[in-house]
Tab-separated table of C-alpha atoms in Angstrom:
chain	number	residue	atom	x	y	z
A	1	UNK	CA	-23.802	26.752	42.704
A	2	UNK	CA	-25.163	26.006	38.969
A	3	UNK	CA	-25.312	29.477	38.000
A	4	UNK	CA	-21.737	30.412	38.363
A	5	UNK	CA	-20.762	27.260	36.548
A	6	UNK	CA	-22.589	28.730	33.069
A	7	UNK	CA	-19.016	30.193	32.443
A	8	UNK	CA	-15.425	28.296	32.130
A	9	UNK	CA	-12.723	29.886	33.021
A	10	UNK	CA	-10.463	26.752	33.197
A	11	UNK	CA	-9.245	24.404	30.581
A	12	UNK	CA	-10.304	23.677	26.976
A	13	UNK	CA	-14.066	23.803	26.223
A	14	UNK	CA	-16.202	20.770	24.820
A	15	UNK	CA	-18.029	21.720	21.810
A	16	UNK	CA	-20.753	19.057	22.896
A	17	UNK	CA	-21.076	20.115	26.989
A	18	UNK	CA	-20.262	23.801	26.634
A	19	UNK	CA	-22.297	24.729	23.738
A	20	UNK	CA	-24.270	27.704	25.712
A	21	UNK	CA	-20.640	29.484	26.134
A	22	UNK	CA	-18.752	28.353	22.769
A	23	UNK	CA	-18.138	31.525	20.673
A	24	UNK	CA	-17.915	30.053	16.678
A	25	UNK	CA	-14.482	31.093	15.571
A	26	UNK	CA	-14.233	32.105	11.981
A	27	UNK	CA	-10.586	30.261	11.787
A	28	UNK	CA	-12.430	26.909	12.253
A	29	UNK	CA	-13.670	27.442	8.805
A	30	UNK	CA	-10.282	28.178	7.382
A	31	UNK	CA	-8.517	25.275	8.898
A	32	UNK	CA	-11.631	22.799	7.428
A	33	UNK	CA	-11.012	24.886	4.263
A	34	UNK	CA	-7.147	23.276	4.081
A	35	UNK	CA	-8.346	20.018	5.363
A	36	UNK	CA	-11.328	19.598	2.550
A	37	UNK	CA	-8.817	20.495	-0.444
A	38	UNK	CA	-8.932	17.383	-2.565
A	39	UNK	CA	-4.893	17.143	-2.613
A	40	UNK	CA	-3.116	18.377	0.633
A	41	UNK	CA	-1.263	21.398	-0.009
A	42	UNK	CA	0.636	22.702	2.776
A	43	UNK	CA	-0.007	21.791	6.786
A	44	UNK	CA	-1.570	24.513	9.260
A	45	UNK	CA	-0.114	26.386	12.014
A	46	UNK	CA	-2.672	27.727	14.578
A	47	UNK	CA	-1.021	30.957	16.084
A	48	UNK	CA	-2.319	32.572	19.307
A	49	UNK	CA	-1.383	33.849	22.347
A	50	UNK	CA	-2.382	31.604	25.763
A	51	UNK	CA	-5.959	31.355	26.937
A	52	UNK	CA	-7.344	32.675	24.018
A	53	UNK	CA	-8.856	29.154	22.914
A	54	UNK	CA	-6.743	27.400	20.633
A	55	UNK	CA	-6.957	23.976	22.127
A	56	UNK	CA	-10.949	24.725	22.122
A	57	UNK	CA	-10.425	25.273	18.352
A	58	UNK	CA	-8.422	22.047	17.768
A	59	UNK	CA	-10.925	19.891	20.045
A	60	UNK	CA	-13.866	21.286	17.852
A	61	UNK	CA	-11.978	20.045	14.609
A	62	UNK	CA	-11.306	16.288	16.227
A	63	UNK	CA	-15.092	16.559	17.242
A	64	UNK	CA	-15.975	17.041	13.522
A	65	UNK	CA	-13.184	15.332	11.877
A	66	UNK	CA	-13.931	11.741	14.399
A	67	UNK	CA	-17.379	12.364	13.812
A	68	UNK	CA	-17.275	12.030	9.610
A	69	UNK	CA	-15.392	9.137	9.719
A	70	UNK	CA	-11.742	10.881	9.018
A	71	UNK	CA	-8.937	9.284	9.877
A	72	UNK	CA	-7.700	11.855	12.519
A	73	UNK	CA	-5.206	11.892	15.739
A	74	UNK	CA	-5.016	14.490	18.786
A	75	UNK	CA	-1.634	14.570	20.122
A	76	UNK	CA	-0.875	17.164	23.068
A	77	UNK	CA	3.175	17.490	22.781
A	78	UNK	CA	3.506	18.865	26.210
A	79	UNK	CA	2.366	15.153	27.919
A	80	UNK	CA	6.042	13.756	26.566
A	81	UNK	CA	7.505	17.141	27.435
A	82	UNK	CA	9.798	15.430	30.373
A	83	UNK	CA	10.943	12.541	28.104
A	84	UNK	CA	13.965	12.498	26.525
A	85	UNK	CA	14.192	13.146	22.517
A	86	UNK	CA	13.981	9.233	21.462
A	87	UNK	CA	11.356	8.840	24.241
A	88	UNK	CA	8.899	12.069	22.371
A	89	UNK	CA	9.033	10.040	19.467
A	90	UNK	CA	7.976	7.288	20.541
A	91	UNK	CA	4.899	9.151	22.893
A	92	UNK	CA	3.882	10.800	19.312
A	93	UNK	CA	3.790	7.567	17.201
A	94	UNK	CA	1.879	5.078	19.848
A	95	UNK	CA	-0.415	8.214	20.450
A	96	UNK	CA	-1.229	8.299	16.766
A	97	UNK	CA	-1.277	4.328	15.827
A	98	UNK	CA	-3.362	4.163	19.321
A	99	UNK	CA	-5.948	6.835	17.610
A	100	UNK	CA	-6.240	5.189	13.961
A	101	UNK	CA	-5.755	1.561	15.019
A	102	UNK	CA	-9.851	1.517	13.855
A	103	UNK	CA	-8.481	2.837	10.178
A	104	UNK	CA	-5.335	-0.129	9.920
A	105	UNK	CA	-5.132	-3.119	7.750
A	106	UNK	CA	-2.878	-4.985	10.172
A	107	UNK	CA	-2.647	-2.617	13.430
A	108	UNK	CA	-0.712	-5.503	15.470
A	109	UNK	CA	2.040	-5.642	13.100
A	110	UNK	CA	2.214	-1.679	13.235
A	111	UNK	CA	1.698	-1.673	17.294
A	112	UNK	CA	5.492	-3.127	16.874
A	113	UNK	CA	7.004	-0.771	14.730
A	114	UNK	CA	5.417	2.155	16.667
A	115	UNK	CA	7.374	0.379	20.005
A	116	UNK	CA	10.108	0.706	18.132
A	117	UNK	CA	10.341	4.516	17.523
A	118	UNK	CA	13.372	5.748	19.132
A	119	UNK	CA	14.194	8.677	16.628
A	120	UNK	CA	13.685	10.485	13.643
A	121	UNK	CA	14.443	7.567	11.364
A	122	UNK	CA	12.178	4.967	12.934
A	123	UNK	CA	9.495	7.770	13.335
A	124	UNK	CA	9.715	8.401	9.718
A	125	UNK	CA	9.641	4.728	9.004
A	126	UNK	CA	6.510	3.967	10.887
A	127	UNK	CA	4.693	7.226	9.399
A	128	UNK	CA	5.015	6.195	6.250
A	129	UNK	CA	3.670	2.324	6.855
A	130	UNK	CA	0.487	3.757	8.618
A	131	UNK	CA	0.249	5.900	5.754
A	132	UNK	CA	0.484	2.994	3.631
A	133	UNK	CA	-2.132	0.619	5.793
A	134	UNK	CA	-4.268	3.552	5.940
A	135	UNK	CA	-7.269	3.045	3.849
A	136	UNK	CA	-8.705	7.144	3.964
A	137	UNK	CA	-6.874	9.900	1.427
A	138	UNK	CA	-6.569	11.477	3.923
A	139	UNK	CA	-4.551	11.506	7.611
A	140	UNK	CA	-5.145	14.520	9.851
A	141	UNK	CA	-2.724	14.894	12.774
A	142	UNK	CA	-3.471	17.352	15.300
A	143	UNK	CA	-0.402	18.569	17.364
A	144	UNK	CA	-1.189	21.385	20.395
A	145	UNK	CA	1.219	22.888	22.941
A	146	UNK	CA	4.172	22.687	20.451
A	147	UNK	CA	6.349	24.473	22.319
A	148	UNK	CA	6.769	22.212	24.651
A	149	UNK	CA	8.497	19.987	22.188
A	150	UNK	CA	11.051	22.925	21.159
A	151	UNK	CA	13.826	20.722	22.571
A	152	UNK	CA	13.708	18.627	19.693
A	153	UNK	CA	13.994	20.731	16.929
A	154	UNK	CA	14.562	17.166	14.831
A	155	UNK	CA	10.906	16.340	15.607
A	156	UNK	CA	9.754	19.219	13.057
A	157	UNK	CA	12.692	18.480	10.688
A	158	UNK	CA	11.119	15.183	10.475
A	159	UNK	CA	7.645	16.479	9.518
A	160	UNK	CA	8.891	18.559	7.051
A	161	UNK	CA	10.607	15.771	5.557
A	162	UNK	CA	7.624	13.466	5.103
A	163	UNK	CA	5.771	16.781	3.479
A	164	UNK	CA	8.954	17.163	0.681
A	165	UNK	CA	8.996	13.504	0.373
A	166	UNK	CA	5.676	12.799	-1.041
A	167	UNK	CA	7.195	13.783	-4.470
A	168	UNK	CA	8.922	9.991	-4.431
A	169	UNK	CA	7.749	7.472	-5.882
A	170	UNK	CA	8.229	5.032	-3.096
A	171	UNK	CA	6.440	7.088	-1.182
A	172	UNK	CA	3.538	9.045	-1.851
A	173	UNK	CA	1.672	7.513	0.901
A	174	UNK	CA	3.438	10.825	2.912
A	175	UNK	CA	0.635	12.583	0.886
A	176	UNK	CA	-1.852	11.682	2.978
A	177	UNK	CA	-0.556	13.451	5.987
A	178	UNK	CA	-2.131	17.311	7.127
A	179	UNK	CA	-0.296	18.212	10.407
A	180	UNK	CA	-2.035	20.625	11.949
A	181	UNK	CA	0.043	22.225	14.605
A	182	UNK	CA	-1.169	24.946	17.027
A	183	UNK	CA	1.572	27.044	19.430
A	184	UNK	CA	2.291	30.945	20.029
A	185	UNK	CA	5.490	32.386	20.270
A	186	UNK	CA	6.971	28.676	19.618
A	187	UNK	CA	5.419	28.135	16.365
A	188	UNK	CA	6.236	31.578	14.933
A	189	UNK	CA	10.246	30.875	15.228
A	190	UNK	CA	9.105	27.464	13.913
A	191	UNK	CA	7.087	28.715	10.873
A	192	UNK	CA	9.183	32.087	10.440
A	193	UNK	CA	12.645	32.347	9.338
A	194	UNK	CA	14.856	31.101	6.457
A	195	UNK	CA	16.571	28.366	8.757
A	196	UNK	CA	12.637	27.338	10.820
A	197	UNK	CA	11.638	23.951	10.080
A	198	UNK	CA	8.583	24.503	8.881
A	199	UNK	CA	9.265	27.518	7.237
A	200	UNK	CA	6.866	27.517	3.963
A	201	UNK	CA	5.362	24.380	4.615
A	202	UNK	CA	2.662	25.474	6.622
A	203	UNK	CA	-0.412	27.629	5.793
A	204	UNK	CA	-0.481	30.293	9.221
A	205	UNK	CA	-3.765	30.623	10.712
A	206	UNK	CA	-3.680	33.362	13.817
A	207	UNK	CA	-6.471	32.893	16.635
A	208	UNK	CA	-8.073	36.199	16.318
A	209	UNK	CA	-10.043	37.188	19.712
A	210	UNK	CA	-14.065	37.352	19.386
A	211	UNK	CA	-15.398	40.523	17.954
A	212	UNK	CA	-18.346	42.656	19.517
A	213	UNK	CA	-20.846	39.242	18.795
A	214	UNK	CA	-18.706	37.085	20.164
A	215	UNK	CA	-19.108	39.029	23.563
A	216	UNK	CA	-22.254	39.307	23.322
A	217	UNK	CA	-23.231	35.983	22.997
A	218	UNK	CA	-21.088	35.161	26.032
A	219	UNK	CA	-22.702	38.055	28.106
A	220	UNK	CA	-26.489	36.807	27.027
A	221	UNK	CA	-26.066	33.632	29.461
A	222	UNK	CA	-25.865	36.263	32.620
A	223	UNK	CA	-29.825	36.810	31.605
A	224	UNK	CA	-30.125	32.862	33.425
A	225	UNK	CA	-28.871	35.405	36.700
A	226	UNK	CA	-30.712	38.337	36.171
A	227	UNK	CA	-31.810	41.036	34.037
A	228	UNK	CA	-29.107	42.721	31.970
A	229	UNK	CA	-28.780	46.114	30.620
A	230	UNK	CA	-27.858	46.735	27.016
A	231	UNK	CA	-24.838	48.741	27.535
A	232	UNK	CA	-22.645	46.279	29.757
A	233	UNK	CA	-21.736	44.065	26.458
A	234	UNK	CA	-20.444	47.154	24.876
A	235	UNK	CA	-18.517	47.586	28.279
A	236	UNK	CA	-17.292	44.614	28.655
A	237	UNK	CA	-15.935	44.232	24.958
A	238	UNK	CA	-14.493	47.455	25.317
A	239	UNK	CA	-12.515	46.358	28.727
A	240	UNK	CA	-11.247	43.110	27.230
A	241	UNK	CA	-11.866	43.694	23.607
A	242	UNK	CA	-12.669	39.667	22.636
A	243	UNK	CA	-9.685	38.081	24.753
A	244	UNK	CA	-11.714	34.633	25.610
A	245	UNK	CA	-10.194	34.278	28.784
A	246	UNK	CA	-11.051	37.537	30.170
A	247	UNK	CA	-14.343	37.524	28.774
A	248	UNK	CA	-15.486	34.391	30.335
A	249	UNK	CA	-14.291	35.348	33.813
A	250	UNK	CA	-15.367	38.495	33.925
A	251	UNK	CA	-18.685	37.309	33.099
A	252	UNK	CA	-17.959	34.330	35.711
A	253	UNK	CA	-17.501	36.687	38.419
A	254	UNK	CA	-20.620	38.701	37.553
A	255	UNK	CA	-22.718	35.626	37.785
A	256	UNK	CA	-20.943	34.592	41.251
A	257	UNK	CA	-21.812	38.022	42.583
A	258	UNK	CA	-25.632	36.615	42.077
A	259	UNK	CA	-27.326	40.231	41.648
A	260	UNK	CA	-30.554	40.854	42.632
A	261	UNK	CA	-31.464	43.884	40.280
A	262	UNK	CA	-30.350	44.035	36.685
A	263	UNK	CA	-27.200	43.990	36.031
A	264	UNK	CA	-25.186	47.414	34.565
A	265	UNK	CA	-21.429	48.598	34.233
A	266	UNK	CA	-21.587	48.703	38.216
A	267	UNK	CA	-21.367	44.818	37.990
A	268	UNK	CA	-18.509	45.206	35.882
A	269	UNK	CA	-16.488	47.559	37.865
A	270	UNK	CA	-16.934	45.172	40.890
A	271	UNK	CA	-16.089	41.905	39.025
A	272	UNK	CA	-12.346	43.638	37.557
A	273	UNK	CA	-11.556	44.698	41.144
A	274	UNK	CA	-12.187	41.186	42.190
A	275	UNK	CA	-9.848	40.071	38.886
A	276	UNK	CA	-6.825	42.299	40.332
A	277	UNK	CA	-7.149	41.108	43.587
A	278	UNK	CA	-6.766	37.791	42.785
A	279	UNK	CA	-6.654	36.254	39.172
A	280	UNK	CA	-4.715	33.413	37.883
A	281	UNK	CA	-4.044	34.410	34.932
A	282	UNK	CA	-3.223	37.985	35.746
A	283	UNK	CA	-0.764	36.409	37.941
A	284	UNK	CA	0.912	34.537	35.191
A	285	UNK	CA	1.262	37.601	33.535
A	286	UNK	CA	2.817	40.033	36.391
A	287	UNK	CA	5.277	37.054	37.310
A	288	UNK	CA	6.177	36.720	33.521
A	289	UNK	CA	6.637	40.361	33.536
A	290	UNK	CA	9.165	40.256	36.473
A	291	UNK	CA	10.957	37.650	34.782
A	292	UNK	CA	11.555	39.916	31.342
A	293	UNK	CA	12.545	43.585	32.118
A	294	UNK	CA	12.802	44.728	29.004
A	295	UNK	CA	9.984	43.274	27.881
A	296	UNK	CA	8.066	44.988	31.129
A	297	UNK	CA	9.781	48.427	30.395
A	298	UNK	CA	8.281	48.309	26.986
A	299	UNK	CA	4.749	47.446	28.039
A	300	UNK	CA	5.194	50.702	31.055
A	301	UNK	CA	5.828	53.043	27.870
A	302	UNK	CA	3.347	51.901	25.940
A	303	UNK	CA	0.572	52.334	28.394
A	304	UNK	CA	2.008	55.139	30.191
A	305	UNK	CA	3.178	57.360	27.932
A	306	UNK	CA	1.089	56.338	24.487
A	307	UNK	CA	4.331	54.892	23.122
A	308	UNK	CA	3.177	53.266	19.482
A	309	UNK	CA	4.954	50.203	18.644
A	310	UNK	CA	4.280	48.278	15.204
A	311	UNK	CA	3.235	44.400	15.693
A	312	UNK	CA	6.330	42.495	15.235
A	313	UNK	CA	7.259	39.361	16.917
A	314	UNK	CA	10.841	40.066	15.386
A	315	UNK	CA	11.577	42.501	18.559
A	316	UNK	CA	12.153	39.796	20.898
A	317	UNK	CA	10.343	42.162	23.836
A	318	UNK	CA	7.168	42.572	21.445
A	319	UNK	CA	7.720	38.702	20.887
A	320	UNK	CA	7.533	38.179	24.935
A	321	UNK	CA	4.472	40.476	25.724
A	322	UNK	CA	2.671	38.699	23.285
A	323	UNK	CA	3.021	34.768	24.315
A	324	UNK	CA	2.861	35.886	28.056
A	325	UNK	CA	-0.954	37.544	26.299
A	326	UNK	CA	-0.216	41.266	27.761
A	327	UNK	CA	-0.512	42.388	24.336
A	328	UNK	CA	-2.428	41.796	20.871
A	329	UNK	CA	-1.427	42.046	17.183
């Protein structure tokens, strides 16, 4: 019914439909902080595990971005991610001449060279005449689900390129650009690393999870269900300390239960049983698991036996648990 669909435990959210259940990130400000600088300085990477709402974040910038006026494109990498190389340059630059045709002095002409893309030199080529018909200072391209485009290492090569390039004379119109690019694991080898593409180029943003408000402004909507005490907030922040994902569906599975009397830790208990019964994303996680030993031996210690490990996404097993979302920096 309705009530269980306060929550959304699938998919982005829309700033505009799912306002009762959108927790304001503080990150949104620091990516607007890059994108309001009067010259561009360096792109943004948006690191974060899955599920925890990074496509959510980059929706809420095109929202605000579309909505001034700015000259802005959303392109989600993974929708090319069975083309072949020449074919992913060609999806980015007709998704991105499709999204600014509004801003173009002559889009026809450009509609041409976009059809044309078939590589890094035609991609470059074309970015640099939309810079040119462009009439804003500034161009923001939004590129999620990177990692689906880590087959084409050239494709960030090229990016980088247009960012060094700006220097020329010929063309500064590359100065215009602010890629904004949003990925976990994916983007850290990309952004990390003397030989990563986009090593020093970018400005690293990471996707922190909601703290105790956050939660609670999540767990307020169960109050359209029933009466709720005080203490299940704290309870439920403790449980999944501000992961989005597991905040939502906990709540969602509360709200499903639709309980008569107030609603306590009892609630709780019930709706994590029901998780490990069944969960999606659980799932995910437990098949990932199987598929990395080590990386599942290292998790065991650390919850079994206390075992402290340092945050690095250098160990390749520390690396693993985090993009599969088991654990947190």
């Amino acid at each position: 019914g309705m009530v269980a669909q306060i929550f959304k435990t699938t998919g982005p959210l829309d700033y505009d439909q799912d306002q009762a259940v959108f927790v304001e990130r503080p990150e949104l400000k620091e990516i607007f902080r890059e994108i309001r600088r009067p010259y561009v300085e360096s792109y943004v990477a948006l690191l974060g595990s899955r599920q925890t709402g990074k496509t959510t974040l980059l929706y809420r910038v095109y929202r605000d971005l579309k909505r001034a006026g700015e000259p802005t494109a959303f392109v989600d990498l993974s929708a090319s991610r069975l083309e072949n190389i020449s074919q992913s340059y060609a999806h980015a630059a007709l998704k991105i001449w499709e999204e600014l045709t509004d801003e173009l002095a002559s889009p026809g002409k450009l509609r041409a060279v976009a059809g044309a893309v078939d590589g890094p030199i035609r991609f470059r080529e074309f970015a640099l005449e939309l810079a040119r018909q462009c009439s804003g200072m500034r161009i923001v391209i939004l590129l999620d689900e990177v990692g689906s485009f880590m087959s084409n290492m050239g494709f960030f090569e090229t990016l980088r390129n247009i960012s060094s390039s700006s220097g020329h004379e010929s063309e500064q119109a590359f100065k215009k650009y602010l890629f904004v690019f949003s990925g976990s694991v994916d983007l850290h080898d990309l952004t990390s690393g003397q030989n990563s593409p986009l090593a020093n180029v970018c400005k690293l943003i990471h996707l922190q999870d909601f703290d105790l408000s956050g939660t609670r402004f999540l767990v307020n909507n169960l109050r359209q269900v029933a009466s709720v005490e005080d203490s299940v907030a704290e309870y439920i922040h403790d449980l999944a300390r501000g992961h989005p994902y597991l905040t939502q569906r906990i709540c969602a599975l509360i709200a499903q239960g639709q309980p008569a009397g107030p609603i306590a830790i009892q609630e709780v208990d019930q709706a994590i049983d029901q998780m490990q019964e069944g969960d999606e994303n659980l799932r995910y996680v437990t098949m990932q698991l199987e598929r990395h030993p080590q990386a599942r031996d290292l998790l065991r210690r650390m919850v079994m036996e206390g075992l402290k490990v340092p945050f690095s996404t250098i160990d390749p097993r520390m690396a693993r648990l985090f993009v599969i979302g088991a654990v947190r920096r």
